[in-house]
Amino acid sequence: MKATTLVLTALTLTSSACAYPSITEVANPPEVDVPVIQYNLTWKCEDCTPEEQYVLEELQKQTKITDKNALATLMGNIKQESKFISNICEGGARVSYENCLSGGYGLIQWTSINRYRGLGNFCAKYICDPSSLEGQTRWMINEPIFQRVLPEFEGRGQSISQYMVPAYYWLGWGIKGNREVYAWDYTEKFVLA
């Protein structure tokens, strides 16, 4: 099929009557290259701590989570569990991974022996510090339990309350606490960048 472009040309006024433009076909109009600009919009939190900013950035880099409410739910849960303090043992003691002898440990308070050992084994295999924010963030994202619920957070467009269901299956909290309040706070702090 031949490309055709319609071009409007004005008529010269020969009388006091209104003139209408005429339409002329132009065969083979010139091609114009229009650059395609790829935008990768991400959520930022300028009012967050460096630890919060790091985790938010990694969640977006290492997963397909783009939904503001999903990210806010995850962040609110981490804040409830540890306040983003990676070397915190349940009860508040600040100790290394090896010295947390009971209760949960770290960003999401890994409590069961399999989850706690999983952090240590992961960091031994991938050469990271299980007491560090970076090592724990890597394990958190790669942990099988998180990977099972991850599709629920990727592109679902749900409310924070709805996202709390897979968050519960991820963490299995005993006390809900302020995690949902924290999540709502994050929605107010997040901006697209």
PDB file of C-alpha atoms in Angstrom:
ATOM      1  CA  MET A   1       0.000   0.000   0.000  1.00  0.00           C
ATOM      2  CA  LYS A   2       1.310   3.443  -0.922  1.00  0.00           C
ATOM      3  CA  ALA A   3       1.759   5.923   1.935  1.00  0.00           C
ATOM      4  CA  THR A   4      -0.153   9.114   1.436  1.00  0.00           C
ATOM      5  CA  THR A   5      -0.161  12.248   3.537  1.00  0.00           C
ATOM      6  CA  LEU A   6      -2.840  14.863   3.373  1.00  0.00           C
ATOM      7  CA  VAL A   7      -1.645  18.438   3.236  1.00  0.00           C
ATOM      8  CA  LEU A   8      -3.813  21.469   3.826  1.00  0.00           C
ATOM      9  CA  THR A   9      -3.228  24.407   1.507  1.00  0.00           C
ATOM     10  CA  ALA A  10      -4.909  27.750   1.907  1.00  0.00           C
ATOM     11  CA  LEU A  11      -6.857  29.265  -0.941  1.00  0.00           C
ATOM     12  CA  THR A  12      -6.393  32.848  -1.912  1.00  0.00           C
ATOM     13  CA  LEU A  13      -9.385  34.890  -1.019  1.00  0.00           C
ATOM     14  CA  THR A  14     -10.992  36.239  -4.179  1.00  0.00           C
ATOM     15  CA  SER A  15     -14.180  37.440  -2.630  1.00  0.00           C
ATOM     16  CA  SER A  16     -15.504  38.511   0.702  1.00  0.00           C
ATOM     17  CA  ALA A  17     -16.733  34.986   1.285  1.00  0.00           C
ATOM     18  CA  CYS A  18     -14.767  32.726   3.606  1.00  0.00           C
ATOM     19  CA  ALA A  19     -12.332  30.472   1.862  1.00  0.00           C
ATOM     20  CA  TYR A  20     -11.873  26.869   2.982  1.00  0.00           C
ATOM     21  CA  PRO A  21      -8.551  25.140   2.835  1.00  0.00           C
ATOM     22  CA  SER A  22      -8.179  22.526   0.155  1.00  0.00           C
ATOM     23  CA  ILE A  23      -6.783  19.081   0.788  1.00  0.00           C
ATOM     24  CA  THR A  24      -4.014  17.835  -1.467  1.00  0.00           C
ATOM     25  CA  GLU A  25      -2.485  14.364  -1.456  1.00  0.00           C
ATOM     26  CA  VAL A  26       1.292  14.093  -1.328  1.00  0.00           C
ATOM     27  CA  ALA A  27       2.679  10.760  -2.446  1.00  0.00           C
ATOM     28  CA  ASN A  28       5.724   9.373  -0.648  1.00  0.00           C
ATOM     29  CA  PRO A  29       6.071  11.776   2.281  1.00  0.00           C
ATOM     30  CA  PRO A  30       9.551  11.982   3.780  1.00  0.00           C
ATOM     31  CA  GLU A  31      10.294   9.518   6.583  1.00  0.00           C
ATOM     32  CA  VAL A  32      11.185  11.024   9.896  1.00  0.00           C
ATOM     33  CA  ASP A  33      13.096   9.034  12.519  1.00  0.00           C
ATOM     34  CA  VAL A  34      11.591   9.569  15.925  1.00  0.00           C
ATOM     35  CA  PRO A  35      13.892   8.537  18.745  1.00  0.00           C
ATOM     36  CA  VAL A  36      12.469   6.064  21.219  1.00  0.00           C
ATOM     37  CA  ILE A  37      13.347   7.033  24.745  1.00  0.00           C
ATOM     38  CA  GLN A  38      13.185   4.234  27.279  1.00  0.00           C
ATOM     39  CA  TYR A  39      12.149   5.428  30.712  1.00  0.00           C
ATOM     40  CA  ASN A  40      12.792   3.262  33.709  1.00  0.00           C
ATOM     41  CA  LEU A  41      10.846   5.017  36.392  1.00  0.00           C
ATOM     42  CA  THR A  42      11.679   3.986  39.923  1.00  0.00           C
ATOM     43  CA  TRP A  43      10.435   4.974  43.331  1.00  0.00           C
ATOM     44  CA  LYS A  44      12.793   6.989  45.519  1.00  0.00           C
ATOM     45  CA  CYS A  45      12.509   8.037  49.127  1.00  0.00           C
ATOM     46  CA  GLU A  46      14.507  11.176  49.782  1.00  0.00           C
ATOM     47  CA  ASP A  47      13.251  11.438  53.375  1.00  0.00           C
ATOM     48  CA  CYS A  48      14.321   7.873  54.215  1.00  0.00           C
ATOM     49  CA  THR A  49      17.469   6.691  55.948  1.00  0.00           C
ATOM     50  CA  PRO A  50      20.363   5.443  53.790  1.00  0.00           C
ATOM     51  CA  GLU A  51      19.466   1.888  54.852  1.00  0.00           C
ATOM     52  CA  GLU A  52      15.850   2.318  53.730  1.00  0.00           C
ATOM     53  CA  GLN A  53      16.988   3.876  50.452  1.00  0.00           C
ATOM     54  CA  TYR A  54      19.349   0.977  49.798  1.00  0.00           C
ATOM     55  CA  VAL A  55      16.697  -1.695  50.383  1.00  0.00           C
ATOM     56  CA  LEU A  56      14.119   0.192  48.280  1.00  0.00           C
ATOM     57  CA  GLU A  57      16.600   0.493  45.423  1.00  0.00           C
ATOM     58  CA  GLU A  58      17.590  -3.186  45.583  1.00  0.00           C
ATOM     59  CA  LEU A  59      13.978  -4.364  45.691  1.00  0.00           C
ATOM     60  CA  GLN A  60      13.401  -2.521  42.422  1.00  0.00           C
ATOM     61  CA  LYS A  61      16.686  -3.547  40.784  1.00  0.00           C
ATOM     62  CA  GLN A  62      16.504  -7.231  41.643  1.00  0.00           C
ATOM     63  CA  THR A  63      12.766  -7.846  41.139  1.00  0.00           C
ATOM     64  CA  LYS A  64       9.977  -6.665  38.846  1.00  0.00           C
ATOM     65  CA  ILE A  65       8.147  -4.825  41.616  1.00  0.00           C
ATOM     66  CA  THR A  66       6.988  -1.431  40.380  1.00  0.00           C
ATOM     67  CA  ASP A  67       3.811  -0.931  42.398  1.00  0.00           C
ATOM     68  CA  LYS A  68       4.122   1.766  45.055  1.00  0.00           C
ATOM     69  CA  ASN A  69       1.817  -0.037  47.497  1.00  0.00           C
ATOM     70  CA  ALA A  70       3.702  -3.314  47.093  1.00  0.00           C
ATOM     71  CA  LEU A  71       7.039  -1.635  47.824  1.00  0.00           C
ATOM     72  CA  ALA A  72       5.560   0.312  50.732  1.00  0.00           C
ATOM     73  CA  THR A  73       4.154  -2.910  52.203  1.00  0.00           C
ATOM     74  CA  LEU A  74       7.519  -4.655  52.027  1.00  0.00           C
ATOM     75  CA  MET A  75       9.307  -1.653  53.500  1.00  0.00           C
ATOM     76  CA  GLY A  76       6.720  -1.266  56.275  1.00  0.00           C
ATOM     77  CA  ASN A  77       7.187  -4.895  57.237  1.00  0.00           C
ATOM     78  CA  ILE A  78      10.964  -4.573  57.365  1.00  0.00           C
ATOM     79  CA  LYS A  79      10.653  -1.450  59.493  1.00  0.00           C
ATOM     80  CA  GLN A  80       8.361  -3.295  61.916  1.00  0.00           C
ATOM     81  CA  GLU A  81      10.746  -6.248  62.127  1.00  0.00           C
ATOM     82  CA  SER A  82      14.078  -4.438  62.533  1.00  0.00           C
ATOM     83  CA  LYS A  83      13.841  -0.696  61.854  1.00  0.00           C
ATOM     84  CA  PHE A  84      16.344  -1.528  59.062  1.00  0.00           C
ATOM     85  CA  ILE A  85      19.048  -2.404  61.607  1.00  0.00           C
ATOM     86  CA  SER A  86      20.788  -5.406  60.096  1.00  0.00           C
ATOM     87  CA  ASN A  87      22.765  -6.541  63.151  1.00  0.00           C
ATOM     88  CA  ILE A  88      19.844  -6.620  65.560  1.00  0.00           C
ATOM     89  CA  CYS A  89      18.967  -9.729  67.521  1.00  0.00           C
ATOM     90  CA  GLU A  90      15.408 -10.200  68.795  1.00  0.00           C
ATOM     91  CA  GLY A  91      15.045  -8.129  71.937  1.00  0.00           C
ATOM     92  CA  GLY A  92      17.279  -5.332  70.646  1.00  0.00           C
ATOM     93  CA  ALA A  93      20.858  -6.560  71.169  1.00  0.00           C
ATOM     94  CA  ARG A  94      23.247  -5.387  68.437  1.00  0.00           C
ATOM     95  CA  VAL A  95      25.415  -8.396  67.699  1.00  0.00           C
ATOM     96  CA  SER A  96      27.007 -10.180  64.772  1.00  0.00           C
ATOM     97  CA  TYR A  97      25.232 -13.014  63.002  1.00  0.00           C
ATOM     98  CA  GLU A  98      27.216 -15.642  64.930  1.00  0.00           C
ATOM     99  CA  ASN A  99      26.361 -14.111  68.320  1.00  0.00           C
ATOM    100  CA  CYS A 100      22.568 -14.016  68.042  1.00  0.00           C
ATOM    101  CA  LEU A 101      21.814 -17.215  69.929  1.00  0.00           C
ATOM    102  CA  SER A 102      18.028 -17.069  70.262  1.00  0.00           C
ATOM    103  CA  GLY A 103      15.056 -15.389  68.621  1.00  0.00           C
ATOM    104  CA  GLY A 104      15.090 -13.642  65.277  1.00  0.00           C
ATOM    105  CA  TYR A 105      18.004 -11.878  63.641  1.00  0.00           C
ATOM    106  CA  GLY A 106      18.454  -9.107  61.138  1.00  0.00           C
ATOM    107  CA  LEU A 107      16.290  -7.157  58.725  1.00  0.00           C
ATOM    108  CA  ILE A 108      13.302  -9.466  58.788  1.00  0.00           C
ATOM    109  CA  GLN A 109      14.121 -11.250  62.045  1.00  0.00           C
ATOM    110  CA  TRP A 110      14.939 -14.647  60.558  1.00  0.00           C
ATOM    111  CA  THR A 111      13.770 -16.870  63.408  1.00  0.00           C
ATOM    112  CA  SER A 112      13.445 -20.496  62.351  1.00  0.00           C
ATOM    113  CA  ILE A 113      16.699 -22.425  62.283  1.00  0.00           C
ATOM    114  CA  ASN A 114      16.382 -23.082  58.539  1.00  0.00           C
ATOM    115  CA  ARG A 115      15.864 -19.421  57.689  1.00  0.00           C
ATOM    116  CA  TYR A 116      18.621 -18.287  60.056  1.00  0.00           C
ATOM    117  CA  ARG A 117      21.081 -20.867  58.704  1.00  0.00           C
ATOM    118  CA  GLY A 118      19.946 -20.030  55.178  1.00  0.00           C
ATOM    119  CA  LEU A 119      21.277 -16.489  55.677  1.00  0.00           C
ATOM    120  CA  GLY A 120      24.646 -17.809  56.871  1.00  0.00           C
ATOM    121  CA  ASN A 121      24.913 -20.437  54.134  1.00  0.00           C
ATOM    122  CA  PHE A 122      23.949 -17.950  51.427  1.00  0.00           C
ATOM    123  CA  CYS A 123      26.585 -15.460  52.573  1.00  0.00           C
ATOM    124  CA  ALA A 124      29.226 -18.187  52.835  1.00  0.00           C
ATOM    125  CA  LYS A 125      28.474 -19.288  49.274  1.00  0.00           C
ATOM    126  CA  TYR A 126      28.217 -15.813  47.742  1.00  0.00           C
ATOM    127  CA  ILE A 127      30.906 -14.147  49.860  1.00  0.00           C
ATOM    128  CA  CYS A 128      28.883 -11.622  51.799  1.00  0.00           C
ATOM    129  CA  ASP A 129      28.643 -10.662  55.461  1.00  0.00           C
ATOM    130  CA  PRO A 130      25.488 -12.107  57.086  1.00  0.00           C
ATOM    131  CA  SER A 131      25.545  -9.242  59.597  1.00  0.00           C
ATOM    132  CA  SER A 132      25.549  -6.555  56.901  1.00  0.00           C
ATOM    133  CA  LEU A 133      22.668  -4.731  55.271  1.00  0.00           C
ATOM    134  CA  GLU A 134      23.972  -5.700  51.830  1.00  0.00           C
ATOM    135  CA  GLY A 135      24.291  -9.413  52.609  1.00  0.00           C
ATOM    136  CA  GLN A 136      20.888  -9.586  54.276  1.00  0.00           C
ATOM    137  CA  THR A 137      19.178  -7.698  51.468  1.00  0.00           C
ATOM    138  CA  ARG A 138      20.643 -10.114  48.928  1.00  0.00           C
ATOM    139  CA  TRP A 139      19.482 -13.124  50.992  1.00  0.00           C
ATOM    140  CA  MET A 140      16.067 -11.596  51.663  1.00  0.00           C
ATOM    141  CA  ILE A 141      15.388 -11.177  47.937  1.00  0.00           C
ATOM    142  CA  ASN A 142      16.769 -14.609  47.016  1.00  0.00           C
ATOM    143  CA  GLU A 143      15.314 -16.534  49.937  1.00  0.00           C
ATOM    144  CA  PRO A 144      12.930 -19.280  48.708  1.00  0.00           C
ATOM    145  CA  ILE A 145      10.082 -18.097  50.950  1.00  0.00           C
ATOM    146  CA  PHE A 146      10.275 -14.581  49.489  1.00  0.00           C
ATOM    147  CA  GLN A 147      10.594 -15.967  45.967  1.00  0.00           C
ATOM    148  CA  ARG A 148       7.343 -17.921  46.456  1.00  0.00           C
ATOM    149  CA  VAL A 149       5.363 -14.780  47.317  1.00  0.00           C
ATOM    150  CA  LEU A 150       7.248 -12.410  44.994  1.00  0.00           C
ATOM    151  CA  PRO A 151       4.767 -12.789  42.082  1.00  0.00           C
ATOM    152  CA  GLU A 152       2.048 -11.433  44.383  1.00  0.00           C
ATOM    153  CA  PHE A 153       4.001  -8.156  44.637  1.00  0.00           C
ATOM    154  CA  GLU A 154       4.973  -7.822  40.975  1.00  0.00           C
ATOM    155  CA  GLY A 155       2.413  -5.805  39.051  1.00  0.00           C
ATOM    156  CA  ARG A 156      -0.755  -6.612  40.949  1.00  0.00           C
ATOM    157  CA  GLY A 157      -2.022  -3.084  41.667  1.00  0.00           C
ATOM    158  CA  GLN A 158      -3.484  -3.977  45.049  1.00  0.00           C
ATOM    159  CA  SER A 159      -4.059  -1.994  48.209  1.00  0.00           C
ATOM    160  CA  ILE A 160      -1.662  -2.142  51.139  1.00  0.00           C
ATOM    161  CA  SER A 161      -4.191  -4.205  53.089  1.00  0.00           C
ATOM    162  CA  GLN A 162      -4.323  -6.725  50.245  1.00  0.00           C
ATOM    163  CA  TYR A 163      -0.517  -6.882  50.016  1.00  0.00           C
ATOM    164  CA  MET A 164      -0.349  -7.624  53.742  1.00  0.00           C
ATOM    165  CA  VAL A 165      -1.659 -11.138  53.024  1.00  0.00           C
ATOM    166  CA  PRO A 166       1.390 -12.314  51.024  1.00  0.00           C
ATOM    167  CA  ALA A 167       3.576 -10.308  53.421  1.00  0.00           C
ATOM    168  CA  TYR A 168       2.216 -12.446  56.242  1.00  0.00           C
ATOM    169  CA  TYR A 169       3.028 -15.628  54.318  1.00  0.00           C
ATOM    170  CA  TRP A 170       6.521 -14.253  53.749  1.00  0.00           C
ATOM    171  CA  LEU A 171       7.229 -13.307  57.377  1.00  0.00           C
ATOM    172  CA  GLY A 172       4.676 -15.142  59.488  1.00  0.00           C
ATOM    173  CA  TRP A 173       4.598 -12.440  62.141  1.00  0.00           C
ATOM    174  CA  GLY A 174       3.214 -13.134  65.582  1.00  0.00           C
ATOM    175  CA  ILE A 175       2.338  -9.510  66.279  1.00  0.00           C
ATOM    176  CA  LYS A 176       1.167  -7.288  63.440  1.00  0.00           C
ATOM    177  CA  GLY A 177       2.255  -4.094  65.182  1.00  0.00           C
ATOM    178  CA  ASN A 178       2.610  -0.918  63.112  1.00  0.00           C
ATOM    179  CA  ARG A 179       3.697  -2.510  59.840  1.00  0.00           C
ATOM    180  CA  GLU A 180       0.605  -1.288  57.986  1.00  0.00           C
ATOM    181  CA  VAL A 181       0.929   2.225  59.444  1.00  0.00           C
ATOM    182  CA  TYR A 182       4.576   2.267  58.351  1.00  0.00           C
ATOM    183  CA  ALA A 183       3.551   1.117  54.874  1.00  0.00           C
ATOM    184  CA  TRP A 184       1.093   4.013  54.552  1.00  0.00           C
ATOM    185  CA  ASP A 185       3.834   6.386  55.713  1.00  0.00           C
ATOM    186  CA  TYR A 186       6.091   5.133  52.922  1.00  0.00           C
ATOM    187  CA  THR A 187       3.424   5.800  50.291  1.00  0.00           C
ATOM    188  CA  GLU A 188       3.548   9.442  51.353  1.00  0.00           C
ATOM    189  CA  LYS A 189       7.376   9.547  51.126  1.00  0.00           C
ATOM    190  CA  PHE A 190       7.872   7.745  47.797  1.00  0.00           C
ATOM    191  CA  VAL A 191       8.331   9.832  44.665  1.00  0.00           C
ATOM    192  CA  LEU A 192       8.885   8.730  41.080  1.00  0.00           C
ATOM    193  CA  ALA A 193      12.338   9.429  39.724  1.00  0.00           C
TER     194      ALA A 193
END
